[in-house]
CSV table of C-alpha atoms and ligand atoms in Angstrom, one decimal:
chain,number,residue,atom,x,y,z
A,1,MET,CA,-12.1,9.1,-14.1
A,2,LYS,CA,-8.6,9.9,-12.8
A,3,MET,CA,-6.4,10.7,-15.8
A,4,VAL,CA,-2.8,9.4,-15.7
A,5,PHE,CA,0.1,9.3,-18.2
A,6,ARG,CA,2.7,6.6,-18.6
A,7,TRP,CA,6.3,7.8,-18.1
A,8,TYR,CA,9.5,5.7,-18.3
A,9,GLY,CA,11.7,7.9,-16.1
A,10,THR,CA,14.3,10.6,-16.6
A,11,GLY,CA,16.9,9.5,-19.2
A,12,ASN,CA,14.6,6.7,-20.3
A,13,ASP,CA,11.8,8.8,-21.9
A,14,THR,CA,11.7,11.6,-24.4
A,15,VAL,CA,8.8,13.2,-22.6
A,16,THR,CA,9.4,15.3,-19.5
A,17,LEU,CA,7.3,15.6,-16.3
A,18,ARG,CA,7.0,19.3,-17.0
A,19,GLN,CA,5.3,18.5,-20.4
A,20,ILE,CA,3.1,15.9,-18.8
A,21,LYS,CA,2.0,18.4,-16.2
A,22,GLN,CA,0.8,20.7,-19.0
A,23,ILE,CA,-1.6,18.2,-20.4
A,24,PRO,CA,-5.1,19.2,-19.2
A,25,GLY,CA,-6.5,17.0,-16.4
A,26,VAL,CA,-3.5,14.7,-15.9
A,27,GLU,CA,-2.9,14.1,-12.2
A,28,GLY,CA,-0.3,11.4,-12.0
A,29,ILE,CA,2.2,9.3,-13.8
A,30,VAL,CA,2.1,5.6,-14.5
A,31,TRP,CA,5.5,4.3,-13.7
A,32,ALA,CA,7.8,1.3,-12.8
A,33,LEU,CA,11.4,0.6,-12.0
A,34,HIS,CA,12.2,-0.7,-15.4
A,35,ASP,CA,15.7,-1.7,-14.5
A,36,VAL,CA,14.7,-4.2,-11.7
A,37,PRO,CA,14.5,-7.7,-13.2
A,38,ALA,CA,11.2,-9.5,-12.8
A,39,GLY,CA,11.1,-11.4,-9.5
A,40,GLU,CA,13.3,-9.1,-7.5
A,41,GLU,CA,12.2,-7.0,-4.6
A,42,TRP,CA,12.0,-3.2,-5.5
A,43,PRO,CA,14.5,-1.1,-3.5
A,44,LEU,CA,12.9,1.5,-1.3
A,45,GLU,CA,15.5,4.2,-2.0
A,46,LYS,CA,14.7,4.1,-5.7
A,47,LEU,CA,11.0,4.4,-4.9
A,48,MET,CA,11.6,7.4,-2.7
A,49,ALA,CA,13.7,9.0,-5.4
A,50,TYR,CA,10.9,8.6,-7.9
A,51,LYS,CA,8.4,10.0,-5.5
A,52,GLU,CA,10.5,13.0,-4.9
A,53,GLU,CA,10.8,13.7,-8.6
A,54,ALA,CA,7.1,13.4,-9.2
A,55,ASP,CA,6.3,15.5,-6.2
A,56,ARG,CA,8.2,18.4,-7.6
A,57,TYR,CA,5.6,18.6,-10.4
A,58,GLY,CA,2.6,17.8,-8.3
A,59,LEU,CA,2.1,14.5,-10.0
A,60,HIS,CA,1.1,11.4,-8.0
A,61,LEU,CA,2.5,7.9,-8.3
A,62,GLU,CA,-0.6,5.9,-7.5
A,63,VAL,CA,-0.4,3.6,-10.5
A,64,VAL,CA,2.4,1.2,-11.2
A,65,GLU,CA,2.7,-0.5,-14.6
A,66,SER,CA,4.0,-3.1,-14.2
A,67,VAL,CA,5.4,-5.2,-11.4
A,68,ASN,CA,6.3,-8.0,-13.7
A,69,VAL,CA,5.7,-11.6,-12.7
A,70,HIS,CA,8.7,-14.0,-12.8
A,71,GLU,CA,8.4,-16.7,-15.4
A,72,ASP,CA,8.8,-19.4,-12.7
A,73,ILE,CA,5.5,-18.2,-11.2
A,74,LYS,CA,3.8,-18.5,-14.6
A,75,LEU,CA,5.4,-21.9,-15.1
A,76,GLY,CA,4.4,-23.1,-11.7
A,77,LEU,CA,7.9,-24.2,-10.6
A,78,PRO,CA,8.8,-24.8,-7.0
A,79,SER,CA,11.1,-21.8,-7.0
A,80,ARG,CA,8.0,-19.6,-7.5
A,81,ASP,CA,7.5,-19.2,-3.8
A,82,VAL,CA,10.6,-17.1,-3.4
A,83,TYR,CA,9.5,-14.7,-6.2
A,84,ILE,CA,6.0,-14.5,-4.7
A,85,GLU,CA,7.5,-13.5,-1.4
A,86,ASN,CA,9.5,-10.8,-3.1
A,87,TYR,CA,6.3,-9.6,-4.9
A,88,LYS,CA,4.5,-9.3,-1.5
A,89,ARG,CA,7.4,-7.2,-0.1
A,90,THR,CA,7.3,-5.0,-3.2
A,91,ILE,CA,3.6,-4.4,-2.6
A,92,ALA,CA,4.3,-3.3,1.0
A,93,LYS,CA,6.9,-0.9,-0.2
A,94,LEU,CA,4.8,0.5,-2.9
A,95,ALA,CA,2.1,1.2,-0.4
A,96,SER,CA,4.6,3.4,1.5
A,97,VAL,CA,5.0,5.7,-1.5
A,98,GLY,CA,1.3,6.0,-2.0
A,99,VAL,CA,0.6,3.4,-4.7
A,100,LYS,CA,-3.0,2.3,-5.1
A,101,THR,CA,-3.0,0.1,-8.2
A,102,ILE,CA,-0.6,-2.4,-9.7
A,103,CYS,CA,-0.9,-3.4,-13.3
A,104,TYR,CA,0.7,-6.7,-14.2
A,105,ASN,CA,0.3,-9.4,-16.9
A,106,PHE,CA,0.5,-13.1,-17.1
A,107,MET,CA,1.7,-13.6,-20.6
A,108,PRO,CA,4.4,-16.3,-21.0
A,109,VAL,CA,7.7,-15.0,-22.2
A,110,PHE,CA,6.5,-12.1,-24.3
A,111,ASP,CA,4.6,-9.0,-23.4
A,112,TRP,CA,3.0,-7.1,-26.3
A,113,VAL,CA,4.1,-8.1,-29.7
A,114,ARG,CA,4.1,-6.2,-33.0
A,115,THR,CA,5.8,-6.8,-36.3
A,116,ASP,CA,6.4,-3.2,-37.2
A,117,LEU,CA,6.9,-0.3,-34.7
A,118,PHE,CA,6.9,2.5,-37.3
A,119,LYS,CA,4.4,1.5,-40.0
A,120,GLU,CA,3.6,4.4,-42.2
A,121,MET,CA,-0.1,5.5,-42.4
A,122,GLU,CA,-2.0,7.4,-45.1
A,123,ASP,CA,-1.3,10.8,-43.5
A,124,GLY,CA,2.4,10.2,-43.2
A,125,SER,CA,2.4,9.5,-39.5
A,126,THR,CA,3.7,6.1,-38.3
A,127,ALA,CA,2.2,3.6,-35.8
A,128,LEU,CA,2.5,0.2,-34.3
A,129,PHE,CA,1.4,-2.6,-36.6
A,130,LEU,CA,0.9,-6.3,-36.4
A,131,ASP,CA,1.0,-8.6,-39.5
A,132,LYS,CA,-1.0,-11.5,-38.2
A,133,ALA,CA,0.1,-14.1,-40.8
A,134,LYS,CA,3.7,-13.3,-40.1
A,135,ILE,CA,3.3,-13.9,-36.4
A,136,ASP,CA,1.1,-17.0,-36.9
A,137,ASN,CA,3.5,-18.6,-39.3
A,138,MET,CA,6.7,-18.0,-37.4
A,139,ASP,CA,8.1,-21.0,-35.8
A,140,PRO,CA,9.6,-20.3,-32.4
A,141,ALA,CA,13.1,-21.6,-33.3
A,142,GLU,CA,13.2,-19.2,-36.2
A,143,LEU,CA,12.0,-16.5,-34.0
A,144,VAL,CA,14.8,-17.0,-31.4
A,145,GLU,CA,17.3,-17.0,-34.2
A,146,ARG,CA,15.9,-13.8,-35.7
A,147,ILE,CA,15.9,-12.0,-32.5
A,148,ALA,CA,19.5,-13.0,-31.8
A,149,ASN,CA,20.6,-11.7,-35.3
A,150,ASP,CA,18.3,-8.9,-36.2
A,151,LEU,CA,18.4,-5.8,-34.1
A,152,ASP,CA,15.5,-4.3,-35.9
A,153,PHE,CA,13.4,-7.1,-34.6
A,154,THR,CA,13.9,-6.3,-30.9
A,155,MET,CA,10.8,-5.1,-29.0
A,156,PRO,CA,10.4,-2.9,-26.0
A,157,GLY,CA,10.9,-5.1,-23.0
A,158,TRP,CA,13.0,-7.6,-24.8
A,159,GLU,CA,16.2,-6.9,-22.9
A,160,PRO,CA,19.4,-8.7,-24.1
A,161,GLU,CA,19.5,-10.6,-20.8
A,162,ARG,CA,16.0,-12.0,-21.4
A,163,LEU,CA,16.8,-12.9,-25.0
A,164,LYS,CA,19.6,-15.2,-23.9
A,165,LEU,CA,17.0,-17.1,-21.9
A,166,LEU,CA,14.6,-17.4,-24.7
A,167,SER,CA,15.4,-20.9,-26.0
A,168,PRO,CA,15.3,-22.7,-22.6
A,169,LEU,CA,12.1,-20.8,-21.8
A,170,PHE,CA,10.3,-22.1,-24.9
A,171,GLU,CA,11.4,-25.6,-23.8
A,172,LYS,CA,9.9,-25.2,-20.3
A,173,TYR,CA,6.6,-23.9,-21.7
A,174,LYS,CA,6.2,-27.0,-23.9
A,175,SER,CA,4.5,-28.9,-21.1
A,176,VAL,CA,2.4,-25.9,-19.9
A,177,SER,CA,-1.2,-26.0,-21.1
A,178,GLU,CA,-3.7,-23.1,-20.8
A,179,GLU,CA,-5.3,-24.9,-17.8
A,180,ASP,CA,-1.9,-25.1,-16.1
A,181,LEU,CA,-1.4,-21.4,-16.7
A,182,TRP,CA,-4.8,-20.7,-15.1
A,183,ASN,CA,-3.9,-22.9,-12.1
A,184,ASN,CA,-0.6,-21.0,-11.7
A,185,LEU,CA,-2.4,-17.7,-11.9
A,186,GLN,CA,-4.8,-18.8,-9.2
A,187,TYR,CA,-1.9,-19.9,-7.0
A,188,PHE,CA,-0.3,-16.5,-7.4
A,189,LEU,CA,-3.5,-14.6,-6.7
A,190,GLU,CA,-4.4,-16.6,-3.7
A,191,GLN,CA,-1.2,-15.5,-2.1
A,192,ILE,CA,-1.0,-11.9,-3.4
A,193,ILE,CA,-4.6,-10.7,-3.0
A,194,PRO,CA,-4.7,-10.9,0.8
A,195,VAL,CA,-1.5,-8.8,0.9
A,196,ALA,CA,-3.0,-6.3,-1.6
A,197,GLU,CA,-6.1,-6.1,0.6
A,198,GLN,CA,-3.9,-5.4,3.7
A,199,TYR,CA,-2.1,-2.6,1.9
A,200,ASP,CA,-5.1,-1.2,0.1
A,201,ILE,CA,-3.6,-1.8,-3.4
A,202,LYS,CA,-5.7,-3.0,-6.2
A,203,MET,CA,-4.2,-5.6,-8.5
A,204,ALA,CA,-5.2,-5.1,-12.2
A,205,ILE,CA,-4.2,-7.8,-14.7
A,206,HIS,CA,-3.6,-6.6,-18.2
A,207,PRO,CA,-5.1,-8.6,-21.1
A,208,ASP,CA,-2.8,-10.4,-23.5
A,209,ASP,CA,-1.7,-8.4,-26.5
A,210,PRO,CA,-2.6,-9.6,-29.1
A,211,PRO,CA,-5.4,-11.5,-27.4
A,212,TRP,CA,-4.6,-15.0,-28.8
A,213,PRO,CA,-1.9,-17.6,-28.3
A,214,ILE,CA,1.3,-16.8,-30.2
A,215,PHE,CA,4.5,-18.8,-31.0
A,216,GLY,CA,2.9,-21.9,-29.5
A,217,LEU,CA,2.8,-20.3,-26.1
A,218,PRO,CA,-0.5,-20.4,-24.1
A,219,ARG,CA,-2.3,-17.0,-23.6
A,220,ILE,CA,-5.4,-16.9,-21.4
A,221,MET,CA,-6.5,-13.3,-20.8
A,222,THR,CA,-8.1,-12.8,-24.1
A,223,GLY,CA,-11.8,-11.7,-23.7
A,224,ARG,CA,-15.0,-11.5,-21.8
A,225,GLU,CA,-15.1,-15.1,-20.6
A,226,SER,CA,-11.5,-15.1,-19.4
A,227,ILE,CA,-12.0,-11.9,-17.5
A,228,ARG,CA,-15.1,-13.5,-15.8
A,229,ARG,CA,-13.0,-16.5,-14.9
A,230,LEU,CA,-10.2,-14.3,-13.5
A,231,LEU,CA,-12.5,-12.3,-11.3
A,232,ARG,CA,-13.9,-15.6,-9.9
A,233,LEU,CA,-10.4,-17.0,-9.1
A,234,VAL,CA,-10.3,-14.8,-6.0
A,235,ASP,CA,-13.5,-12.9,-5.5
A,236,SER,CA,-12.3,-9.6,-4.1
A,237,PRO,CA,-12.5,-6.0,-5.3
A,238,TYR,CA,-8.7,-6.1,-5.0
A,239,ASN,CA,-8.5,-8.7,-7.8
A,240,GLY,CA,-9.3,-6.7,-10.9
A,241,VAL,CA,-8.5,-6.0,-14.5
A,242,THR,CA,-6.7,-3.3,-16.5
A,243,LEU,CA,-9.3,-3.0,-19.2
A,244,CYS,CA,-7.2,-2.3,-22.3
A,245,SER,CA,-9.5,-1.5,-25.2
A,246,GLY,CA,-6.6,-1.7,-27.7
A,247,SER,CA,-5.4,-5.1,-26.7
A,248,LEU,CA,-8.8,-6.6,-26.5
A,249,GLY,CA,-10.0,-4.6,-29.5
A,250,ALA,CA,-7.5,-6.5,-31.8
A,251,ASN,CA,-10.1,-9.2,-31.8
A,252,PRO,CA,-13.3,-7.7,-33.2
A,253,ALA,CA,-15.4,-10.3,-31.4
A,254,ASN,CA,-14.6,-8.5,-28.2
A,255,ASP,CA,-17.4,-6.1,-27.2
A,256,ILE,CA,-15.5,-3.7,-25.0
A,257,VAL,CA,-18.4,-1.4,-24.3
A,258,ALA,CA,-20.3,-4.4,-22.9
A,259,MET,CA,-17.3,-5.4,-20.8
A,260,VAL,CA,-17.0,-1.9,-19.2
A,261,ARG,CA,-20.6,-2.3,-18.1
A,262,GLU,CA,-20.3,-5.9,-16.9
A,263,PHE,CA,-17.0,-5.5,-15.0
A,264,ALA,CA,-17.8,-2.1,-13.5
A,265,GLY,CA,-16.4,-2.1,-9.9
A,266,ARG,CA,-13.6,-4.5,-10.9
A,267,ILE,CA,-11.7,-2.2,-13.3
A,268,PRO,CA,-9.2,-0.2,-11.2
A,269,PHE,CA,-7.4,0.9,-14.3
A,270,ALA,CA,-8.5,1.6,-17.9
A,271,HIS,CA,-6.2,1.8,-21.0
A,272,ILE,CA,-8.2,3.6,-23.6
A,273,ARG,CA,-7.0,3.5,-27.2
A,274,ASN,CA,-8.2,2.6,-30.7
A,275,VAL,CA,-7.0,0.0,-33.2
A,276,ARG,CA,-8.0,-0.6,-36.8
A,277,VAL,CA,-8.4,-4.3,-37.6
A,278,TYR,CA,-8.2,-5.4,-41.2
A,279,GLU,CA,-10.1,-8.3,-42.9
A,280,ASN,CA,-7.1,-10.5,-42.7
A,281,GLY,CA,-6.6,-10.0,-39.0
A,282,ASP,CA,-3.7,-7.5,-39.3
A,283,PHE,CA,-4.1,-4.4,-37.1
A,284,ILE,CA,-2.7,-0.9,-36.8
A,285,GLU,CA,-2.9,1.5,-33.8
A,286,THR,CA,-4.8,4.6,-35.0
A,287,SER,CA,-5.6,7.9,-33.3
A,288,HIS,CA,-7.9,7.6,-30.4
A,289,ARG,CA,-10.9,8.8,-32.4
A,290,THR,CA,-13.7,6.3,-32.8
A,291,GLN,CA,-14.0,7.0,-36.6
A,292,ASP,CA,-10.3,6.2,-37.2
A,293,GLY,CA,-10.4,2.6,-36.0
A,294,THR,CA,-12.6,-0.4,-35.2
A,295,VAL,CA,-13.1,0.2,-31.5
A,296,ASP,CA,-16.0,2.4,-30.3
A,297,ILE,CA,-13.9,4.7,-28.1
A,298,ALA,CA,-16.7,7.3,-27.6
A,299,GLY,CA,-19.0,4.4,-26.6
A,300,ILE,CA,-16.5,3.1,-24.1
A,301,VAL,CA,-16.1,6.5,-22.5
A,302,ARG,CA,-19.8,6.8,-22.3
A,303,ALA,CA,-20.0,3.3,-20.6
A,304,TYR,CA,-17.4,4.4,-18.1
A,305,TYR,CA,-19.3,7.6,-17.5
A,306,GLU,CA,-22.6,5.9,-17.0
A,307,THR,CA,-21.2,3.3,-14.7
A,308,GLY,CA,-19.8,6.1,-12.5
A,309,TYR,CA,-16.2,5.2,-13.2
A,310,THR,CA,-13.8,6.6,-10.5
A,311,GLY,CA,-10.7,4.5,-11.4
A,312,TYR,CA,-7.6,5.5,-13.2
A,313,ALA,CA,-7.4,5.9,-17.0
A,314,ARG,CA,-4.6,6.5,-19.4
A,315,PRO,CA,-4.5,7.1,-23.1
A,316,ASP,CA,-2.5,4.2,-24.6
A,317,HIS,CA,-0.1,3.9,-27.6
A,318,GLY,CA,-0.2,6.9,-29.8
A,319,ARG,CA,0.9,7.3,-33.4
A,320,HIS,CA,4.2,9.1,-34.0
A,321,ILE,CA,3.1,12.5,-35.4
A,322,TRP,CA,4.5,15.9,-36.2
A,323,ASP,CA,8.0,14.4,-36.7
A,324,GLU,CA,8.3,13.4,-33.0
A,325,ARG,CA,11.1,11.0,-32.1
A,326,CYS,CA,10.1,8.9,-29.2
A,327,ARG,CA,9.7,5.4,-27.8
A,328,PRO,CA,7.5,3.4,-30.1
A,329,GLY,CA,3.9,4.2,-29.1
A,330,TYR,CA,4.9,6.5,-26.3
A,331,GLY,CA,5.3,10.0,-27.7
A,332,LEU,CA,3.8,13.1,-26.2
A,333,TYR,CA,1.7,14.5,-29.0
A,334,ASP,CA,-0.7,11.8,-30.0
A,335,ARG,CA,-1.2,10.6,-26.5
A,336,ALA,CA,-2.0,14.2,-25.4
A,337,LEU,CA,-4.5,14.4,-28.3
A,338,GLY,CA,-5.9,11.1,-27.1
A,339,ILE,CA,-6.4,12.6,-23.6
A,340,MET,CA,-8.3,15.6,-25.0
A,341,TYR,CA,-10.5,13.2,-27.0
A,342,LEU,CA,-11.3,11.2,-23.9
A,343,TRP,CA,-12.0,14.3,-21.8
A,344,GLY,CA,-14.1,15.7,-24.6
A,345,ALA,CA,-16.3,12.7,-24.7
A,346,TRP,CA,-16.5,12.6,-20.9
A,347,ASP,CA,-17.3,16.2,-20.4
A,348,ALA,CA,-19.9,16.1,-23.1
A,349,MET,CA,-21.6,13.4,-21.1
A,350,ALA,CA,-21.5,15.5,-18.0
A,351,ALA,CA,-22.8,18.5,-19.8
A,352,GLY,CA,-25.7,16.4,-21.2
A,353,GLU,CA,-26.6,15.3,-17.8
A,354,ARG,CA,-26.6,18.8,-16.5
A,355,GLY,CA,-28.7,19.8,-19.4
A,356,ASP,CA,-31.2,17.0,-18.7
A,357,ALA,CA,-31.5,18.1,-15.1
A,358,ARG,CA,-32.5,21.6,-16.0
B,401,LIG,C1,2.3,-1.8,-23.7
B,401,LIG,C2,1.7,-2.1,-22.5
B,401,LIG,C3,2.1,-3.4,-21.9
B,401,LIG,C4,1.6,-3.4,-20.4
B,401,LIG,C5,1.9,-4.7,-19.8
B,401,LIG,C6,1.2,-4.7,-18.4
B,401,LIG,O1,2.5,-0.7,-24.1
B,401,LIG,O2,0.3,-1.9,-22.5
B,401,LIG,O3,3.4,-3.6,-22.0
B,401,LIG,O4,2.3,-2.4,-19.7
B,401,LIG,O5,1.4,-5.8,-20.5
B,401,LIG,O6,1.9,-5.7,-17.6
């Protein structure tokens, strides 16, 4: 397991590379050019600058999260071919700075969605929270209106430029079914995977978060069956999954320990975090510890250990603790605690094995 840590870049993150370097066992950062709009080719100078900065701290840049997929690709419009060509050129450039894995998602319009970014927990910390009924009952028109008028409702990744496009996008998706989305994903992968193979970069799709359709938009990466189908679309080790225990864990029917075992070899990147799901389907993102949520994090680490996992892993969203002010879910403290929990579970497995061998 190669431990990495998500970092949004100087001036864009409250956490510094120096701090990241001091977390035990972290060897690289998970990064992206967040200012390049989806569909555009990433400029090499910017990649080189990023590399130089990370090199100074001895951190590698092997994992990118995300190279976002343009909506026209997801919609299957004729203009998609231009964006796919740009994507291929970006892959080639990323290879030149040492990238080995690209995380991306195929969620229409929205990436991850929560209703509350700072929900207070019993111990006074705050965390990301989703009120299921609120999302389920919100009609898309009302949503567009709310986002336009209510700054508190903005979400990370919802840049003003994108918001302006929201209404027409909803219109375009009206005629796109889940099957259409699958076909559009297949079209994308059939072109991208051969290039990924050529440049030795593994593509790792991120599951939908939450893992069910929202706002009347189709969502297809939701559980075990959909991952099986994804892996069959293009049967190559370069077509893999970012197994995100928190996203998938928001649906208690998802058995993530079983998925780690079943999809071993096709998981270039693991997001490991916990989530507590309530009876009514609401959920909150707890500490990484198994006992704090509904996801068996220790069992997941054990499954990775037993399947000989050599891919990348990162802790995922943390709570906001010890009065830290940070990007929602992306503070230093709770994610660093998460890493120590993951290493603790991993190292205990290794120690057990050594003990057995004696
Ligand atoms: C949220 C992240 C997602 C993820 C994308 C991958 O914190 O897990 O935004 O980066 O879905 O493309």
